[in-house]
Coordinates of C-alpha atoms in Angstrom, one line a residue:
M26 CA 100.3 67.0 99.2
V27 CA 98.9 70.0 97.3
S28 CA 101.6 72.4 96.0
P29 CA 101.3 76.0 97.1
H30 CA 100.1 78.5 94.5
P31 CA 103.1 80.3 92.7
V32 CA 102.0 83.5 94.5
D33 CA 102.6 81.9 97.9
T34 CA 105.9 80.2 96.9
R35 CA 109.3 81.3 98.2
L36 CA 112.2 81.5 95.8
P37 CA 115.9 80.8 96.6
I38 CA 117.2 83.8 98.5
F39 CA 119.5 85.1 95.7
R40 CA 116.8 84.9 93.0
Q41 CA 114.3 86.5 95.4
L42 CA 116.8 89.3 96.0
A43 CA 117.6 89.8 92.3
F44 CA 114.0 90.1 91.3
G45 CA 113.3 92.3 94.3
I46 CA 116.0 94.7 93.2
Q47 CA 114.6 94.7 89.7
H48 CA 111.2 95.8 90.9
V49 CA 112.8 98.7 92.9
L50 CA 114.8 99.8 89.8
I51 CA 111.6 99.8 87.7
M52 CA 109.5 101.9 90.1
Y53 CA 112.2 104.1 91.7
T54 CA 112.0 107.1 89.3
G55 CA 108.2 107.4 89.5
C56 CA 108.4 107.1 93.3
I57 CA 110.9 109.9 93.9
T58 CA 109.4 112.2 91.2
V59 CA 106.4 113.0 93.5
P60 CA 108.4 114.5 96.4
L61 CA 110.8 116.2 94.0
V62 CA 108.0 117.9 92.1
F63 CA 106.0 118.7 95.3
G64 CA 109.1 120.1 97.0
A65 CA 110.0 122.3 94.1
A66 CA 106.4 123.5 93.6
V67 CA 106.0 124.7 97.2
G68 CA 109.5 126.2 97.4
L69 CA 111.1 123.8 99.9
D70 CA 114.8 123.8 100.5
Q71 CA 117.1 120.9 99.5
D72 CA 117.3 119.4 103.0
T73 CA 113.6 119.3 103.4
I74 CA 113.1 117.7 100.0
A75 CA 115.6 115.1 100.9
M76 CA 113.6 114.4 104.0
L77 CA 110.4 114.0 101.9
I78 CA 112.2 111.5 99.6
S79 CA 113.3 109.4 102.6
A80 CA 109.8 109.4 104.0
D81 CA 108.4 108.6 100.6
L82 CA 110.6 105.6 100.1
L83 CA 110.1 104.4 103.7
I84 CA 106.3 104.4 103.6
A85 CA 106.3 102.9 100.1
G86 CA 108.4 100.1 101.4
L87 CA 106.3 99.5 104.4
I88 CA 103.0 99.5 102.4
T89 CA 104.6 97.2 99.8
I90 CA 105.4 94.7 102.6
V91 CA 101.9 95.0 104.0
Q92 CA 100.3 94.4 100.6
S93 CA 102.6 91.5 99.8
L94 CA 102.5 89.6 103.1
G95 CA 99.3 91.0 104.7
V96 CA 98.6 91.9 108.3
G97 CA 96.1 89.3 109.6
K98 CA 92.6 90.1 108.4
L99 CA 93.2 93.8 108.6
A100 CA 95.2 94.9 105.6
G101 CA 97.1 93.6 102.6
V102 CA 95.8 91.9 99.5
R103 CA 98.6 89.3 99.6
L104 CA 99.6 89.6 95.9
P105 CA 102.9 90.4 94.3
I106 CA 102.5 94.2 94.0
V107 CA 104.7 97.1 94.6
C108 CA 103.3 100.4 95.9
G109 CA 104.6 104.0 95.6
A110 CA 103.4 107.6 95.7
T111 CA 100.5 108.4 93.3
F112 CA 100.4 111.5 91.1
A113 CA 96.7 111.8 91.8
G114 CA 97.4 113.6 95.1
L115 CA 100.0 116.0 93.8
T116 CA 98.0 118.9 92.6
P117 CA 95.6 119.0 95.6
M118 CA 98.6 118.9 97.9
I119 CA 100.3 121.8 96.2
L120 CA 97.1 123.9 96.4
I121 CA 96.6 123.0 100.1
A122 CA 100.2 123.9 100.8
K123 CA 99.9 127.3 99.1
E124 CA 96.6 128.2 100.8
Y125 CA 97.0 126.7 104.3
G126 CA 100.6 125.5 104.7
L127 CA 102.3 122.1 105.0
Q128 CA 100.7 121.4 108.4
A129 CA 97.3 121.3 106.6
V130 CA 98.7 119.1 103.8
Y131 CA 99.6 116.4 106.2
G132 CA 96.7 116.9 108.5
S133 CA 94.2 116.5 105.7
M134 CA 96.2 113.5 104.4
L135 CA 96.0 111.9 107.8
V136 CA 92.2 112.4 108.1
G137 CA 91.8 111.2 104.5
G138 CA 93.7 108.0 105.3
I139 CA 91.5 107.4 108.4
I140 CA 88.4 107.9 106.3
G141 CA 89.9 105.5 103.7
L142 CA 90.4 102.9 106.3
A143 CA 86.8 103.3 107.5
L144 CA 85.5 103.0 103.9
A145 CA 87.8 100.3 102.5
W146 CA 85.2 97.5 103.0
P147 CA 82.1 99.5 101.9
F148 CA 84.1 100.8 98.9
A149 CA 84.9 97.2 97.8
T150 CA 81.2 96.6 97.5
I151 CA 80.4 99.8 95.5
I152 CA 83.4 99.7 93.1
R153 CA 80.9 99.4 90.2
F154 CA 80.2 103.1 90.6
F155 CA 83.9 103.8 89.6
P156 CA 84.0 102.1 86.2
P157 CA 86.6 102.9 83.4
L158 CA 84.4 105.8 82.3
V159 CA 85.1 107.6 85.6
T160 CA 88.7 106.6 86.3
G161 CA 89.7 107.1 82.7
A162 CA 88.5 110.7 82.6
V163 CA 90.1 111.5 85.9
L164 CA 93.5 110.0 85.0
T165 CA 93.4 111.9 81.7
V166 CA 93.0 115.1 83.7
V167 CA 95.6 114.1 86.3
G168 CA 98.3 113.7 83.6
I169 CA 97.5 116.8 81.5
S170 CA 97.1 119.0 84.6
L171 CA 100.6 118.1 85.8
I172 CA 102.4 118.8 82.5
G173 CA 102.4 122.5 83.5
V174 CA 104.2 121.6 86.7
A175 CA 106.9 119.8 84.6
G176 CA 107.2 122.9 82.4
G177 CA 107.7 125.1 85.5
L178 CA 110.6 122.8 86.6
I179 CA 112.2 123.1 83.2
V180 CA 112.0 126.9 82.7
G181 CA 111.9 128.0 86.4
S182 CA 109.3 129.6 88.6
D183 CA 110.7 133.1 89.0
P184 CA 110.5 135.3 85.8
S185 CA 112.9 137.8 87.3
S186 CA 115.6 135.2 87.8
P187 CA 118.5 135.3 85.3
T188 CA 118.2 131.5 84.9
Y189 CA 114.5 131.7 84.0
G190 CA 113.9 130.1 80.6
S191 CA 117.6 129.3 80.3
P192 CA 118.4 127.7 76.9
A193 CA 120.8 125.4 78.8
G194 CA 118.0 124.1 81.1
I195 CA 115.6 123.6 78.2
L196 CA 118.3 121.7 76.2
L197 CA 119.0 119.6 79.2
A198 CA 115.4 118.6 79.5
V199 CA 115.3 117.8 75.7
L200 CA 118.3 115.6 76.2
V201 CA 116.6 113.7 79.0
I202 CA 113.5 113.2 76.9
A203 CA 115.5 112.1 73.9
V204 CA 117.4 109.5 76.0
A205 CA 114.2 108.2 77.5
I206 CA 112.6 107.9 74.1
G207 CA 115.6 105.9 72.8
F208 CA 115.5 103.4 75.6
L209 CA 111.7 103.2 75.8
C210 CA 111.2 102.7 72.1
L211 CA 114.4 100.8 71.1
G212 CA 115.4 99.0 74.2
R213 CA 114.3 95.5 75.1
G214 CA 113.4 93.8 78.3
I215 CA 114.8 95.5 81.4
W216 CA 116.5 98.2 79.4
A217 CA 113.1 99.5 78.1
Q218 CA 111.7 99.3 81.7
L219 CA 114.6 101.3 83.1
G220 CA 114.6 103.9 80.2
V221 CA 113.3 106.8 82.4
L222 CA 115.7 106.1 85.2
I223 CA 118.7 105.9 82.7
A224 CA 117.6 109.2 81.2
L225 CA 117.6 110.7 84.7
V226 CA 121.1 109.6 85.3
V227 CA 122.3 110.8 81.9
G228 CA 120.7 114.2 82.4
T229 CA 122.4 114.5 85.8
V230 CA 125.8 113.7 84.4
A231 CA 125.3 116.2 81.6
A232 CA 124.3 118.9 84.1
A233 CA 127.5 118.5 86.1
P234 CA 129.8 120.6 83.9
L235 CA 127.1 123.3 83.7
G236 CA 127.2 123.7 87.5
M237 CA 123.5 122.8 87.8
I238 CA 123.9 120.1 90.5
D239 CA 123.7 121.2 94.1
L240 CA 125.1 118.7 96.5
S241 CA 125.7 121.1 99.3
G242 CA 123.3 119.3 101.6
V243 CA 124.9 115.9 101.2
A244 CA 127.9 116.4 103.5
G245 CA 125.7 117.5 106.4
S246 CA 123.2 114.6 106.1
S247 CA 123.5 111.5 108.2
W248 CA 124.2 108.0 106.7
V249 CA 121.4 106.4 108.7
G250 CA 118.2 108.0 110.1
L251 CA 114.4 108.0 110.0
P252 CA 112.1 110.9 109.2
S253 CA 110.7 112.5 112.3
P254 CA 106.9 112.5 112.8
F255 CA 105.1 115.7 112.1
H256 CA 108.2 117.4 110.9
F257 CA 106.3 120.6 109.9
G258 CA 104.5 120.9 113.2
A259 CA 101.1 119.9 114.7
P260 CA 98.7 118.8 111.9
E261 CA 95.9 121.1 110.9
F262 CA 92.5 120.1 109.4
P263 CA 90.8 122.7 107.2
I264 CA 87.6 121.2 106.1
T265 CA 88.1 121.9 102.4
A266 CA 91.5 120.3 102.5
V267 CA 90.2 117.2 104.2
V268 CA 87.4 116.9 101.5
A269 CA 90.0 117.3 98.7
M270 CA 92.2 114.6 100.2
S271 CA 89.2 112.3 100.8
I272 CA 88.4 112.6 97.1
V273 CA 92.0 111.7 96.2
M274 CA 91.6 108.6 98.4
A275 CA 88.5 107.6 96.3
V276 CA 90.5 108.0 93.1
V277 CA 93.4 106.0 94.6
F278 CA 91.0 103.2 95.6
A279 CA 89.7 103.0 92.0
E280 CA 93.3 102.9 90.7
S281 CA 94.5 100.2 93.1
T282 CA 91.4 98.0 92.6
A283 CA 91.9 97.8 88.9
S284 CA 95.6 97.0 89.4
M285 CA 94.9 94.3 92.0
L286 CA 92.4 92.7 89.6
A287 CA 95.0 92.8 86.9
V288 CA 97.6 91.0 89.1
S289 CA 94.9 88.4 90.0
E290 CA 94.3 87.8 86.4
I291 CA 98.0 87.5 85.5
T292 CA 98.9 85.2 88.4
G293 CA 95.7 83.1 88.4
K294 CA 95.2 83.8 92.1
R295 CA 91.6 84.8 92.5
V296 CA 90.7 87.6 94.9
S297 CA 87.5 88.1 96.9
K298 CA 85.8 91.3 98.0
G299 CA 87.5 90.8 101.3
D300 CA 90.9 90.6 99.6
I301 CA 90.2 93.8 97.7
A302 CA 89.0 95.6 100.9
R303 CA 92.2 94.6 102.7
G304 CA 94.2 95.9 99.8
L305 CA 92.3 99.2 99.9
A306 CA 92.9 99.3 103.7
G307 CA 96.6 99.2 102.8
D308 CA 96.1 102.4 100.7
G309 CA 94.3 104.0 103.6
A310 CA 97.2 103.1 105.9
S311 CA 99.7 104.7 103.5
A312 CA 97.8 108.0 103.9
V313 CA 97.8 107.7 107.7
L314 CA 101.5 106.9 107.8
G315 CA 102.2 109.6 105.2
G316 CA 100.4 112.2 107.2
I317 CA 102.4 111.3 110.3
F318 CA 105.8 110.9 108.6
N319 CA 105.5 113.6 105.9
A320 CA 105.2 111.2 102.9
F321 CA 102.5 110.7 100.2
V322 CA 99.5 108.5 99.5
D323 CA 100.5 105.3 97.8
T324 CA 98.9 103.2 95.1
V325 CA 99.8 100.0 93.2
F326 CA 102.5 100.8 90.6
T327 CA 101.4 99.3 87.3
Q328 CA 104.8 99.2 85.8
N329 CA 105.6 96.6 88.4
V330 CA 102.4 94.7 87.5
G331 CA 103.8 94.6 84.0
A332 CA 107.1 93.3 85.3
V333 CA 105.2 90.4 87.0
A334 CA 103.5 89.6 83.7
T335 CA 106.8 89.8 81.8
T336 CA 109.0 87.8 84.1
R337 CA 106.3 85.3 85.2
V338 CA 107.7 85.5 88.7
Y339 CA 104.5 85.5 90.8
S340 CA 105.9 85.1 94.3
R341 CA 104.6 87.8 96.7
Y342 CA 107.8 87.2 98.7
V343 CA 109.8 88.8 95.9
T344 CA 107.8 92.1 96.2
A345 CA 108.0 91.9 100.0
T346 CA 111.8 91.9 99.4
S347 CA 111.4 95.0 97.2
G348 CA 109.5 96.6 100.1
A349 CA 112.4 95.8 102.5
I350 CA 114.9 97.4 100.1
L351 CA 112.8 100.5 99.9
V352 CA 112.7 100.7 103.7
V353 CA 116.5 100.5 103.8
L354 CA 116.7 103.3 101.1
G355 CA 114.3 105.4 103.1
A356 CA 116.6 105.0 106.2
L357 CA 119.6 106.4 104.3
P358 CA 119.3 110.2 104.4
K359 CA 122.6 110.8 102.5
V360 CA 121.2 108.9 99.5
S361 CA 118.0 111.1 99.6
S362 CA 120.2 114.2 99.8
V363 CA 121.9 113.2 96.6
V364 CA 118.6 112.7 94.8
A365 CA 117.3 116.1 96.2
G366 CA 120.2 117.8 94.5
L367 CA 119.1 116.7 91.0
P368 CA 118.8 119.7 88.6
K369 CA 115.2 120.8 88.2
P370 CA 115.3 120.7 84.3
V371 CA 116.2 117.1 84.5
V372 CA 113.4 116.3 86.9
G373 CA 111.1 118.4 84.7
G374 CA 112.1 116.4 81.6
V375 CA 111.4 113.1 83.4
G376 CA 108.2 114.5 84.9
L377 CA 107.0 115.5 81.4
I378 CA 107.2 111.9 80.2
L379 CA 105.7 110.5 83.3
F380 CA 102.8 112.9 83.5
A381 CA 102.0 112.6 79.8
T382 CA 102.0 108.8 80.2
V383 CA 99.5 109.1 83.0
A384 CA 97.2 111.0 80.6
L385 CA 97.7 108.3 77.9
V386 CA 96.8 105.6 80.4
G387 CA 93.6 107.5 81.1
I388 CA 92.9 107.8 77.4
N389 CA 93.6 104.1 77.0
T390 CA 91.2 103.3 79.8
L391 CA 88.5 105.3 78.1
R392 CA 89.0 103.2 75.0
S393 CA 87.5 100.2 76.9
V394 CA 84.3 102.3 77.3
D395 CA 81.6 102.3 74.6
L396 CA 82.1 105.9 73.5
S397 CA 79.8 105.5 70.6
D398 CA 77.1 105.7 73.3
R399 CA 76.3 109.5 73.3
I400 CA 75.7 109.5 77.1
N401 CA 79.1 107.9 77.9
S402 CA 80.9 110.2 75.4
T403 CA 79.1 113.2 76.9
I404 CA 80.1 112.2 80.5
A405 CA 83.8 111.7 79.5
A406 CA 83.9 115.0 77.5
V407 CA 82.3 117.1 80.3
A408 CA 84.5 115.5 83.0
V409 CA 87.7 116.1 81.1
G410 CA 86.6 119.6 80.1
V411 CA 85.6 120.7 83.6
G412 CA 88.7 119.1 85.0
L413 CA 91.0 121.1 82.7
L414 CA 89.3 124.4 83.2
P415 CA 91.2 125.5 86.3
E416 CA 94.5 124.4 84.6
L417 CA 93.9 126.4 81.5
S418 CA 92.1 129.4 83.0
E419 CA 93.9 130.0 86.3
E420 CA 91.8 133.1 87.3
L421 CA 88.5 131.3 86.8
F422 CA 87.8 131.0 90.5
A423 CA 89.9 133.9 91.7
K424 CA 86.9 135.8 93.2
F425 CA 85.6 132.8 95.1
P426 CA 86.5 132.4 98.8
S427 CA 90.0 131.1 99.3
S428 CA 88.9 128.0 101.0
A429 CA 86.6 127.0 98.1
Q430 CA 89.5 127.4 95.7
I431 CA 91.2 124.3 97.2
L432 CA 88.4 122.2 95.7
L433 CA 87.5 124.3 92.7
G434 CA 91.1 125.0 91.7
S435 CA 92.0 121.3 91.5
G436 CA 91.1 119.9 88.1
I437 CA 91.5 116.4 89.5
T438 CA 88.9 117.1 92.2
L439 CA 86.5 118.6 89.7
A440 CA 86.9 115.8 87.2
A441 CA 86.4 113.2 89.8
I442 CA 83.2 114.8 91.2
T443 CA 81.8 115.5 87.7
A444 CA 82.6 112.0 86.3
F445 CA 81.3 110.2 89.3
S446 CA 78.1 112.3 89.6
L447 CA 77.2 112.1 85.9
N448 CA 77.9 108.4 85.7
L449 CA 75.7 107.7 88.7
L450 CA 72.9 109.8 87.3
F451 CA 72.9 108.5 83.7
N452 CA 74.2 104.9 84.1
H453 CA 72.6 103.9 87.4
T454 CA 69.2 105.4 87.3
R455 CA 66.1 105.3 85.1
L456 CA 67.0 108.6 83.6
G457 CA 69.8 107.1 81.5
R458 CA 67.7 104.1 80.4
M459 CA 65.0 106.5 79.4
A460 CA 67.4 108.7 77.4
R461 CA 68.9 105.7 75.6
A462 CA 65.5 104.3 74.8
S463 CA 64.3 107.6 73.3
S464 CA 67.3 107.8 71.1
R465 CA 67.6 104.2 70.1
P466 CA 64.2 102.5 70.5
G467 CA 64.5 98.8 71.3
T468 CA 68.2 99.1 72.3
P469 CA 68.9 98.1 75.9
A470 CA 71.0 100.2 78.1
P471 CA 74.6 99.0 78.7
D472 CA 75.0 96.6 81.6
T473 CA 76.5 98.6 84.5
S474 CA 75.6 96.1 87.2
A475 CA 79.1 94.4 87.4
E476 CA 80.4 94.8 91.0
L477 CA 84.0 94.9 90.0
P478 CA 85.5 96.4 86.8
S479 CA 87.3 94.2 84.3
P480 CA 91.1 94.4 84.7
V481 CA 91.5 94.4 81.0
G482 CA 92.6 97.8 79.7
V483 CA 92.0 99.5 83.1
V484 CA 95.6 99.6 84.4
R485 CA 96.0 102.9 86.2
E486 CA 99.6 104.0 86.7
P487 CA 101.8 104.6 83.7
A488 CA 103.8 101.6 82.4
T489 CA 107.0 103.7 82.2
V490 CA 106.9 105.4 85.6

């Protein structure tokens, strides 16, 4: 009798639980950072942020189970992967919330997810149009554009407030960063992987005597409960917001594809286009469920991909156990209320590390591209430059219609459109071949015909999230 592949093998229950808990600990900080930063950026109260955290963990758990175990032939790549909220949607969501309100945020996410479900199979066949050149440039912009958000959490958002730019808050953030550096650089094994989470805990403990922890909402929260659908009211669907979230879905698809291919390479379990399409359908389902239950778009967390490679535990039932644990955590509102009370400078310090790491992942992805080719280097430079314009020059599009500012004001959206369009124009048409032939006679154009990008060096989410 043929033995099952290690990916399809069940472990003894206690080992399966232990490795499942380890996966949750590794990804937890990155997962909760998205609702914490989003809630602070749009001015939500502590109880509402706690609700977002519960929804975030709940949907992340459900999608992790779907991706690990699969749902028939509809969704799930059936690999040992853990999913959580992606940073790629953060800036567009903040812009949509400020322009149209939270009903539009979740309405556009819902439609973006439906579009993602519809395009999962076609996207799996055209993934070659989203090579490392495109995704690397976009991820670089994602990380750099969010550093300002982290800075706002550290110093505050109201210059008239007496606590704005407080030395205590800044020093607290420095402490968090220093602790994280110590564990990330000097720790070994699981201690290095948990460095950011440990820094979050140390910073919170240090903030207690300073009176910077607000746990007023904990007493009134329930021990057990689930987020209510459409908490902010009936969803709304402004066309520009829908377009922005649909672009986010395309970026997420490219992220997840590379991570799924990396897991396939690590485990030796080959995946087909159909497997990739079902994995992408899982991402689309996360946006649909996120739109209904006030959560966020999920992607494959690469730090957990690294954990699979490090531990050599390839069972998808382990990550399914992680998903079940996340569902349980999402059903405990009191735990989410405690997390929502974390001091903003602590969250900002953690966010600074995570966001900068996203940028470095983008830069590392670009290293796998032949940047000695003048066309590739030009595409990357223009995409990053255009993407950073609205972040560094906030009034750039101030005189444009407010609806257009949702698209133009998002550096992530601009970078994605620019990188995709230029890559399509110069790497998939005769124009690029002609340009290269004129500059280097006799030199063939780079091969861009591969249908799926190589997993080597193309891992999307930061290894320390």
